[in-house]
Amino acid sequence: MSRIISTTVYTLDELSDAARENARNWYREHALNDDWYQNVFDEFTGICNILGVDIKLYRIPLLSGGSRQHHCIWFSGFCHQGSGAAFEGDYAYQPQAVYRIREHYPEDADLHHIADLLQTIQLHNSGELRATIRHHGLHIHESRMTVTVERHSLSGQDMTTDSEEAITEAIRALARWLYDWLESEYGWQTSPAIVDNDIIDGEYTFTTSGQRFG
């Protein structure tokens, strides 16, 4: 036989400090927007375009029978040592990269350094280096990215001996930079102030211990 049970629910500001933290943890685990990182991915793709990296696309089939394209960019979360980010694409020289990166991101010394690394090795090879960037294995980390470099020289010149190492260093540094950005964005999205605002805006209610109810 069914029964009606009444209970009192509370808004976030009515909870004790301990219960409020339980409510925040619920939101972080169950209500945080799954695509919070999409804006980061979109801007990162634009940064890659400036540097000369064309991010590869892959297709995801839809239940409707069609498909949707996503960029080959991945990250593995922030809970374990050795977590990281990786991407796939193709790289070619962009002569204006060092200037455009500084124009769009004047305060980001790490991005400047990456652009400078690519520029320097390209100038040693007449701007003729190209690279294929691929990720291998299940572990998401820049160390799992392989960078295959070739010199497309009309005169048949070989690339300098340090070319592949230098390009690989720059590309992996770019993946580390992306991971740091994602971690910073996640920290902001899950900070108490932002989570509290989202809970209040969503009009979520809780039991006295901070468990989601209502």
PDB file of C-alpha atoms in Angstrom:
ATOM      1  CA  MET A   1       0.000   0.000   0.000  1.00  0.00           C
ATOM      2  CA  SER A   2       1.436   3.337  -1.011  1.00  0.00           C
ATOM      3  CA  ARG A   3       1.958   6.052   1.559  1.00  0.00           C
ATOM      4  CA  ILE A   4       2.717   9.730   1.356  1.00  0.00           C
ATOM      5  CA  ILE A   5       5.747  10.759   3.390  1.00  0.00           C
ATOM      6  CA  SER A   6       6.429  14.420   3.990  1.00  0.00           C
ATOM      7  CA  THR A   7       9.895  15.813   4.617  1.00  0.00           C
ATOM      8  CA  THR A   8      11.423  19.218   5.026  1.00  0.00           C
ATOM      9  CA  VAL A   9      13.864  20.373   2.372  1.00  0.00           C
ATOM     10  CA  TYR A  10      16.306  23.238   2.551  1.00  0.00           C
ATOM     11  CA  THR A  11      17.957  25.623   0.162  1.00  0.00           C
ATOM     12  CA  LEU A  12      21.724  25.893   0.183  1.00  0.00           C
ATOM     13  CA  ASP A  13      21.879  28.961   2.402  1.00  0.00           C
ATOM     14  CA  GLU A  14      19.761  27.211   5.042  1.00  0.00           C
ATOM     15  CA  LEU A  15      22.251  24.361   5.512  1.00  0.00           C
ATOM     16  CA  SER A  16      25.047  24.015   8.056  1.00  0.00           C
ATOM     17  CA  ASP A  17      28.612  24.326   6.798  1.00  0.00           C
ATOM     18  CA  ALA A  18      29.100  20.541   6.722  1.00  0.00           C
ATOM     19  CA  ALA A  19      25.784  19.943   4.952  1.00  0.00           C
ATOM     20  CA  ARG A  20      26.547  22.708   2.473  1.00  0.00           C
ATOM     21  CA  GLU A  21      29.802  20.980   1.549  1.00  0.00           C
ATOM     22  CA  ASN A  22      27.871  17.726   1.003  1.00  0.00           C
ATOM     23  CA  ALA A  23      25.536  19.602  -1.310  1.00  0.00           C
ATOM     24  CA  ARG A  24      28.472  21.029  -3.247  1.00  0.00           C
ATOM     25  CA  ASN A  25      30.018  17.590  -3.609  1.00  0.00           C
ATOM     26  CA  TRP A  26      26.730  16.250  -4.971  1.00  0.00           C
ATOM     27  CA  TYR A  27      26.647  19.026  -7.547  1.00  0.00           C
ATOM     28  CA  ARG A  28      30.255  18.463  -8.603  1.00  0.00           C
ATOM     29  CA  GLU A  29      29.703  14.722  -9.062  1.00  0.00           C
ATOM     30  CA  HIS A  30      26.209  14.662 -10.551  1.00  0.00           C
ATOM     31  CA  ALA A  31      25.101  18.044 -11.888  1.00  0.00           C
ATOM     32  CA  LEU A  32      28.192  19.709 -13.361  1.00  0.00           C
ATOM     33  CA  ASN A  33      27.749  20.227 -17.081  1.00  0.00           C
ATOM     34  CA  ASP A  34      29.443  17.333 -18.877  1.00  0.00           C
ATOM     35  CA  ASP A  35      30.807  19.590 -21.614  1.00  0.00           C
ATOM     36  CA  TRP A  36      32.322  22.242 -19.321  1.00  0.00           C
ATOM     37  CA  TYR A  37      35.603  21.743 -21.190  1.00  0.00           C
ATOM     38  CA  GLN A  38      34.172  22.379 -24.664  1.00  0.00           C
ATOM     39  CA  ASN A  39      34.978  26.105 -24.648  1.00  0.00           C
ATOM     40  CA  VAL A  40      38.576  25.245 -23.769  1.00  0.00           C
ATOM     41  CA  PHE A  41      38.742  22.733 -26.635  1.00  0.00           C
ATOM     42  CA  ASP A  42      37.307  25.290 -29.062  1.00  0.00           C
ATOM     43  CA  GLU A  43      39.801  27.982 -28.105  1.00  0.00           C
ATOM     44  CA  PHE A  44      42.650  25.466 -28.093  1.00  0.00           C
ATOM     45  CA  THR A  45      41.769  24.516 -31.673  1.00  0.00           C
ATOM     46  CA  GLY A  46      42.099  28.181 -32.626  1.00  0.00           C
ATOM     47  CA  ILE A  47      45.481  28.399 -30.888  1.00  0.00           C
ATOM     48  CA  CYS A  48      46.623  25.315 -32.786  1.00  0.00           C
ATOM     49  CA  ASN A  49      45.570  26.931 -36.057  1.00  0.00           C
ATOM     50  CA  ILE A  50      47.760  29.929 -35.257  1.00  0.00           C
ATOM     51  CA  LEU A  51      50.722  27.649 -34.523  1.00  0.00           C
ATOM     52  CA  GLY A  52      50.169  25.587 -37.671  1.00  0.00           C
ATOM     53  CA  VAL A  53      48.586  22.505 -36.087  1.00  0.00           C
ATOM     54  CA  ASP A  54      45.464  21.241 -37.839  1.00  0.00           C
ATOM     55  CA  ILE A  55      43.595  19.135 -35.271  1.00  0.00           C
ATOM     56  CA  LYS A  56      42.250  15.881 -36.679  1.00  0.00           C
ATOM     57  CA  LEU A  57      38.505  15.120 -36.579  1.00  0.00           C
ATOM     58  CA  TYR A  58      36.702  11.879 -35.793  1.00  0.00           C
ATOM     59  CA  ARG A  59      33.053  10.930 -36.262  1.00  0.00           C
ATOM     60  CA  ILE A  60      30.635   9.718 -33.586  1.00  0.00           C
ATOM     61  CA  PRO A  61      27.540   7.880 -34.875  1.00  0.00           C
ATOM     62  CA  LEU A  62      24.182   9.171 -33.661  1.00  0.00           C
ATOM     63  CA  LEU A  63      21.090   7.130 -32.830  1.00  0.00           C
ATOM     64  CA  SER A  64      19.273   9.014 -35.582  1.00  0.00           C
ATOM     65  CA  GLY A  65      21.579   7.403 -38.123  1.00  0.00           C
ATOM     66  CA  GLY A  66      23.770  10.410 -38.786  1.00  0.00           C
ATOM     67  CA  SER A  67      27.078  11.322 -37.213  1.00  0.00           C
ATOM     68  CA  ARG A  68      28.754  14.189 -35.409  1.00  0.00           C
ATOM     69  CA  GLN A  69      32.347  15.329 -35.719  1.00  0.00           C
ATOM     70  CA  HIS A  70      34.627  15.918 -32.750  1.00  0.00           C
ATOM     71  CA  HIS A  71      38.203  17.112 -32.593  1.00  0.00           C
ATOM     72  CA  CYS A  72      40.798  14.520 -31.569  1.00  0.00           C
ATOM     73  CA  ILE A  73      41.536  16.115 -28.198  1.00  0.00           C
ATOM     74  CA  TRP A  74      41.404  14.154 -24.951  1.00  0.00           C
ATOM     75  CA  PHE A  75      42.285  14.505 -21.277  1.00  0.00           C
ATOM     76  CA  SER A  76      42.245  12.041 -18.392  1.00  0.00           C
ATOM     77  CA  GLY A  77      40.952  14.007 -15.419  1.00  0.00           C
ATOM     78  CA  PHE A  78      42.803  15.457 -12.453  1.00  0.00           C
ATOM     79  CA  CYS A  79      42.680  12.777  -9.753  1.00  0.00           C
ATOM     80  CA  HIS A  80      45.788  10.734 -10.459  1.00  0.00           C
ATOM     81  CA  GLN A  81      49.477  11.383 -10.865  1.00  0.00           C
ATOM     82  CA  GLY A  82      50.366  10.945 -14.507  1.00  0.00           C
ATOM     83  CA  SER A  83      47.090  12.327 -15.840  1.00  0.00           C
ATOM     84  CA  GLY A  84      47.382  14.512 -18.886  1.00  0.00           C
ATOM     85  CA  ALA A  85      46.068  15.631 -22.258  1.00  0.00           C
ATOM     86  CA  ALA A  86      46.762  14.571 -25.823  1.00  0.00           C
ATOM     87  CA  PHE A  87      45.655  15.407 -29.341  1.00  0.00           C
ATOM     88  CA  GLU A  88      46.111  14.319 -32.939  1.00  0.00           C
ATOM     89  CA  GLY A  89      46.692  16.422 -36.015  1.00  0.00           C
ATOM     90  CA  ASP A  90      49.122  17.594 -38.657  1.00  0.00           C
ATOM     91  CA  TYR A  91      51.635  20.404 -38.362  1.00  0.00           C
ATOM     92  CA  ALA A  92      53.069  22.748 -40.979  1.00  0.00           C
ATOM     93  CA  TYR A  93      55.003  26.009 -40.684  1.00  0.00           C
ATOM     94  CA  GLN A  94      53.119  29.245 -40.050  1.00  0.00           C
ATOM     95  CA  PRO A  95      55.564  32.154 -40.493  1.00  0.00           C
ATOM     96  CA  GLN A  96      53.406  34.622 -38.529  1.00  0.00           C
ATOM     97  CA  ALA A  97      52.765  32.312 -35.564  1.00  0.00           C
ATOM     98  CA  VAL A  98      55.151  33.999 -33.116  1.00  0.00           C
ATOM     99  CA  TYR A  99      53.594  37.396 -33.806  1.00  0.00           C
ATOM    100  CA  ARG A 100      49.978  36.253 -33.799  1.00  0.00           C
ATOM    101  CA  ILE A 101      50.362  34.286 -30.552  1.00  0.00           C
ATOM    102  CA  ARG A 102      51.781  37.363 -28.843  1.00  0.00           C
ATOM    103  CA  GLU A 103      49.012  39.496 -30.323  1.00  0.00           C
ATOM    104  CA  HIS A 104      46.207  37.245 -29.065  1.00  0.00           C
ATOM    105  CA  TYR A 105      47.869  36.002 -25.842  1.00  0.00           C
ATOM    106  CA  PRO A 106      50.295  38.751 -24.811  1.00  0.00           C
ATOM    107  CA  GLU A 107      50.696  37.523 -21.209  1.00  0.00           C
ATOM    108  CA  ASP A 108      51.162  33.799 -21.850  1.00  0.00           C
ATOM    109  CA  ALA A 109      54.907  33.141 -21.711  1.00  0.00           C
ATOM    110  CA  ASP A 110      54.460  29.372 -22.143  1.00  0.00           C
ATOM    111  CA  LEU A 111      52.641  29.802 -25.448  1.00  0.00           C
ATOM    112  CA  HIS A 112      55.289  32.295 -26.566  1.00  0.00           C
ATOM    113  CA  HIS A 113      57.974  29.715 -25.795  1.00  0.00           C
ATOM    114  CA  ILE A 114      56.191  27.015 -27.798  1.00  0.00           C
ATOM    115  CA  ALA A 115      55.794  29.326 -30.787  1.00  0.00           C
ATOM    116  CA  ASP A 116      59.464  30.324 -30.524  1.00  0.00           C
ATOM    117  CA  LEU A 117      60.583  26.674 -30.445  1.00  0.00           C
ATOM    118  CA  LEU A 118      58.650  25.909 -33.620  1.00  0.00           C
ATOM    119  CA  GLN A 119      59.887  29.058 -35.336  1.00  0.00           C
ATOM    120  CA  THR A 120      63.537  28.406 -34.502  1.00  0.00           C
ATOM    121  CA  ILE A 121      63.647  24.840 -35.792  1.00  0.00           C
ATOM    122  CA  GLN A 122      61.699  25.798 -38.903  1.00  0.00           C
ATOM    123  CA  LEU A 123      64.153  28.586 -39.722  1.00  0.00           C
ATOM    124  CA  HIS A 124      66.960  26.024 -39.510  1.00  0.00           C
ATOM    125  CA  ASN A 125      65.074  24.026 -42.152  1.00  0.00           C
ATOM    126  CA  SER A 126      63.846  26.829 -44.441  1.00  0.00           C
ATOM    127  CA  GLY A 127      60.302  26.431 -43.069  1.00  0.00           C
ATOM    128  CA  GLU A 128      59.964  23.065 -44.815  1.00  0.00           C
ATOM    129  CA  LEU A 129      59.232  20.783 -41.852  1.00  0.00           C
ATOM    130  CA  ARG A 130      55.901  19.012 -41.527  1.00  0.00           C
ATOM    131  CA  ALA A 131      54.777  16.644 -38.813  1.00  0.00           C
ATOM    132  CA  THR A 132      52.128  14.027 -38.171  1.00  0.00           C
ATOM    133  CA  ILE A 133      50.895  13.902 -34.568  1.00  0.00           C
ATOM    134  CA  ARG A 134      49.235  10.743 -33.292  1.00  0.00           C
ATOM    135  CA  HIS A 135      48.244   9.342 -29.901  1.00  0.00           C
ATOM    136  CA  HIS A 136      48.798   5.669 -29.039  1.00  0.00           C
ATOM    137  CA  GLY A 137      47.491   3.462 -26.244  1.00  0.00           C
ATOM    138  CA  LEU A 138      44.786   3.907 -23.629  1.00  0.00           C
ATOM    139  CA  HIS A 139      46.731   6.238 -21.334  1.00  0.00           C
ATOM    140  CA  ILE A 140      46.030   9.902 -22.078  1.00  0.00           C
ATOM    141  CA  HIS A 141      49.279  11.819 -21.704  1.00  0.00           C
ATOM    142  CA  GLU A 142      51.612  13.870 -23.880  1.00  0.00           C
ATOM    143  CA  SER A 143      54.237  11.128 -23.594  1.00  0.00           C
ATOM    144  CA  ARG A 144      51.886   8.833 -25.540  1.00  0.00           C
ATOM    145  CA  MET A 145      51.913  11.183 -28.525  1.00  0.00           C
ATOM    146  CA  THR A 146      54.239  10.307 -31.390  1.00  0.00           C
ATOM    147  CA  VAL A 147      55.426  13.065 -33.695  1.00  0.00           C
ATOM    148  CA  THR A 148      56.762  12.019 -37.089  1.00  0.00           C
ATOM    149  CA  VAL A 149      58.664  14.812 -38.826  1.00  0.00           C
ATOM    150  CA  GLU A 150      59.607  15.133 -42.493  1.00  0.00           C
ATOM    151  CA  ARG A 151      61.248  17.860 -44.520  1.00  0.00           C
ATOM    152  CA  HIS A 152      59.492  18.687 -47.784  1.00  0.00           C
ATOM    153  CA  SER A 153      62.465  20.177 -49.619  1.00  0.00           C
ATOM    154  CA  LEU A 154      62.323  20.846 -53.364  1.00  0.00           C
ATOM    155  CA  SER A 155      66.103  20.509 -53.494  1.00  0.00           C
ATOM    156  CA  GLY A 156      66.091  17.236 -51.531  1.00  0.00           C
ATOM    157  CA  GLN A 157      67.809  18.607 -48.426  1.00  0.00           C
ATOM    158  CA  ASP A 158      67.618  16.530 -45.263  1.00  0.00           C
ATOM    159  CA  MET A 159      66.271  18.032 -42.069  1.00  0.00           C
ATOM    160  CA  THR A 160      68.722  18.983 -39.349  1.00  0.00           C
ATOM    161  CA  THR A 161      69.517  16.235 -36.857  1.00  0.00           C
ATOM    162  CA  ASP A 162      67.618  17.872 -33.991  1.00  0.00           C
ATOM    163  CA  SER A 163      64.445  18.572 -35.981  1.00  0.00           C
ATOM    164  CA  GLU A 164      62.235  15.713 -34.811  1.00  0.00           C
ATOM    165  CA  GLU A 165      63.302  16.135 -31.195  1.00  0.00           C
ATOM    166  CA  ALA A 166      62.598  19.875 -31.262  1.00  0.00           C
ATOM    167  CA  ILE A 167      59.194  19.566 -32.926  1.00  0.00           C
ATOM    168  CA  THR A 168      58.231  16.753 -30.541  1.00  0.00           C
ATOM    169  CA  GLU A 169      59.266  18.850 -27.548  1.00  0.00           C
ATOM    170  CA  ALA A 170      57.122  21.771 -28.722  1.00  0.00           C
ATOM    171  CA  ILE A 171      54.068  19.630 -29.497  1.00  0.00           C
ATOM    172  CA  ARG A 172      54.219  17.821 -26.159  1.00  0.00           C
ATOM    173  CA  ALA A 173      54.692  21.140 -24.370  1.00  0.00           C
ATOM    174  CA  LEU A 174      51.501  22.305 -26.095  1.00  0.00           C
ATOM    175  CA  ALA A 175      49.649  19.250 -24.727  1.00  0.00           C
ATOM    176  CA  ARG A 176      50.969  19.986 -21.214  1.00  0.00           C
ATOM    177  CA  TRP A 177      49.852  23.586 -21.580  1.00  0.00           C
ATOM    178  CA  LEU A 178      46.362  22.406 -22.562  1.00  0.00           C
ATOM    179  CA  TYR A 179      46.183  20.098 -19.538  1.00  0.00           C
ATOM    180  CA  ASP A 180      47.183  22.908 -17.170  1.00  0.00           C
ATOM    181  CA  TRP A 181      44.487  25.109 -18.687  1.00  0.00           C
ATOM    182  CA  LEU A 182      41.846  22.383 -18.325  1.00  0.00           C
ATOM    183  CA  GLU A 183      42.844  21.807 -14.703  1.00  0.00           C
ATOM    184  CA  SER A 184      42.596  25.524 -13.978  1.00  0.00           C
ATOM    185  CA  GLU A 185      39.196  25.758 -15.677  1.00  0.00           C
ATOM    186  CA  TYR A 186      37.897  22.730 -13.764  1.00  0.00           C
ATOM    187  CA  GLY A 187      39.129  24.237 -10.505  1.00  0.00           C
ATOM    188  CA  TRP A 188      37.225  27.421 -11.268  1.00  0.00           C
ATOM    189  CA  GLN A 189      34.054  25.611 -12.397  1.00  0.00           C
ATOM    190  CA  THR A 190      34.007  23.529  -9.197  1.00  0.00           C
ATOM    191  CA  SER A 191      35.035  26.278  -6.770  1.00  0.00           C
ATOM    192  CA  PRO A 192      32.614  26.894  -3.876  1.00  0.00           C
ATOM    193  CA  ALA A 193      31.546  30.322  -5.149  1.00  0.00           C
ATOM    194  CA  ILE A 194      30.689  29.099  -8.657  1.00  0.00           C
ATOM    195  CA  VAL A 195      29.038  25.884  -7.421  1.00  0.00           C
ATOM    196  CA  ASP A 196      26.959  27.835  -4.895  1.00  0.00           C
ATOM    197  CA  ASN A 197      25.718  30.184  -7.614  1.00  0.00           C
ATOM    198  CA  ASP A 198      24.801  27.249  -9.861  1.00  0.00           C
ATOM    199  CA  ILE A 199      22.944  25.474  -7.051  1.00  0.00           C
ATOM    200  CA  ILE A 200      21.004  28.623  -6.200  1.00  0.00           C
ATOM    201  CA  ASP A 201      20.207  29.349  -9.861  1.00  0.00           C
ATOM    202  CA  GLY A 202      19.031  25.749 -10.310  1.00  0.00           C
ATOM    203  CA  GLU A 203      16.795  26.025  -7.231  1.00  0.00           C
ATOM    204  CA  TYR A 204      18.081  22.700  -5.886  1.00  0.00           C
ATOM    205  CA  THR A 205      16.907  21.621  -2.437  1.00  0.00           C
ATOM    206  CA  PHE A 206      18.459  19.251   0.104  1.00  0.00           C
ATOM    207  CA  THR A 207      17.856  17.366   3.318  1.00  0.00           C
ATOM    208  CA  THR A 208      19.300  18.710   6.541  1.00  0.00           C
ATOM    209  CA  SER A 209      22.495  16.680   5.951  1.00  0.00           C
ATOM    210  CA  GLY A 210      22.988  18.097   2.459  1.00  0.00           C
ATOM    211  CA  GLN A 211      21.644  15.152   0.463  1.00  0.00           C
ATOM    212  CA  ARG A 212      19.835  16.113  -2.721  1.00  0.00           C
ATOM    213  CA  PHE A 213      16.055  15.936  -2.318  1.00  0.00           C
ATOM    214  CA  GLY A 214      13.161  17.526  -4.152  1.00  0.00           C
TER     215      GLY A 214
END
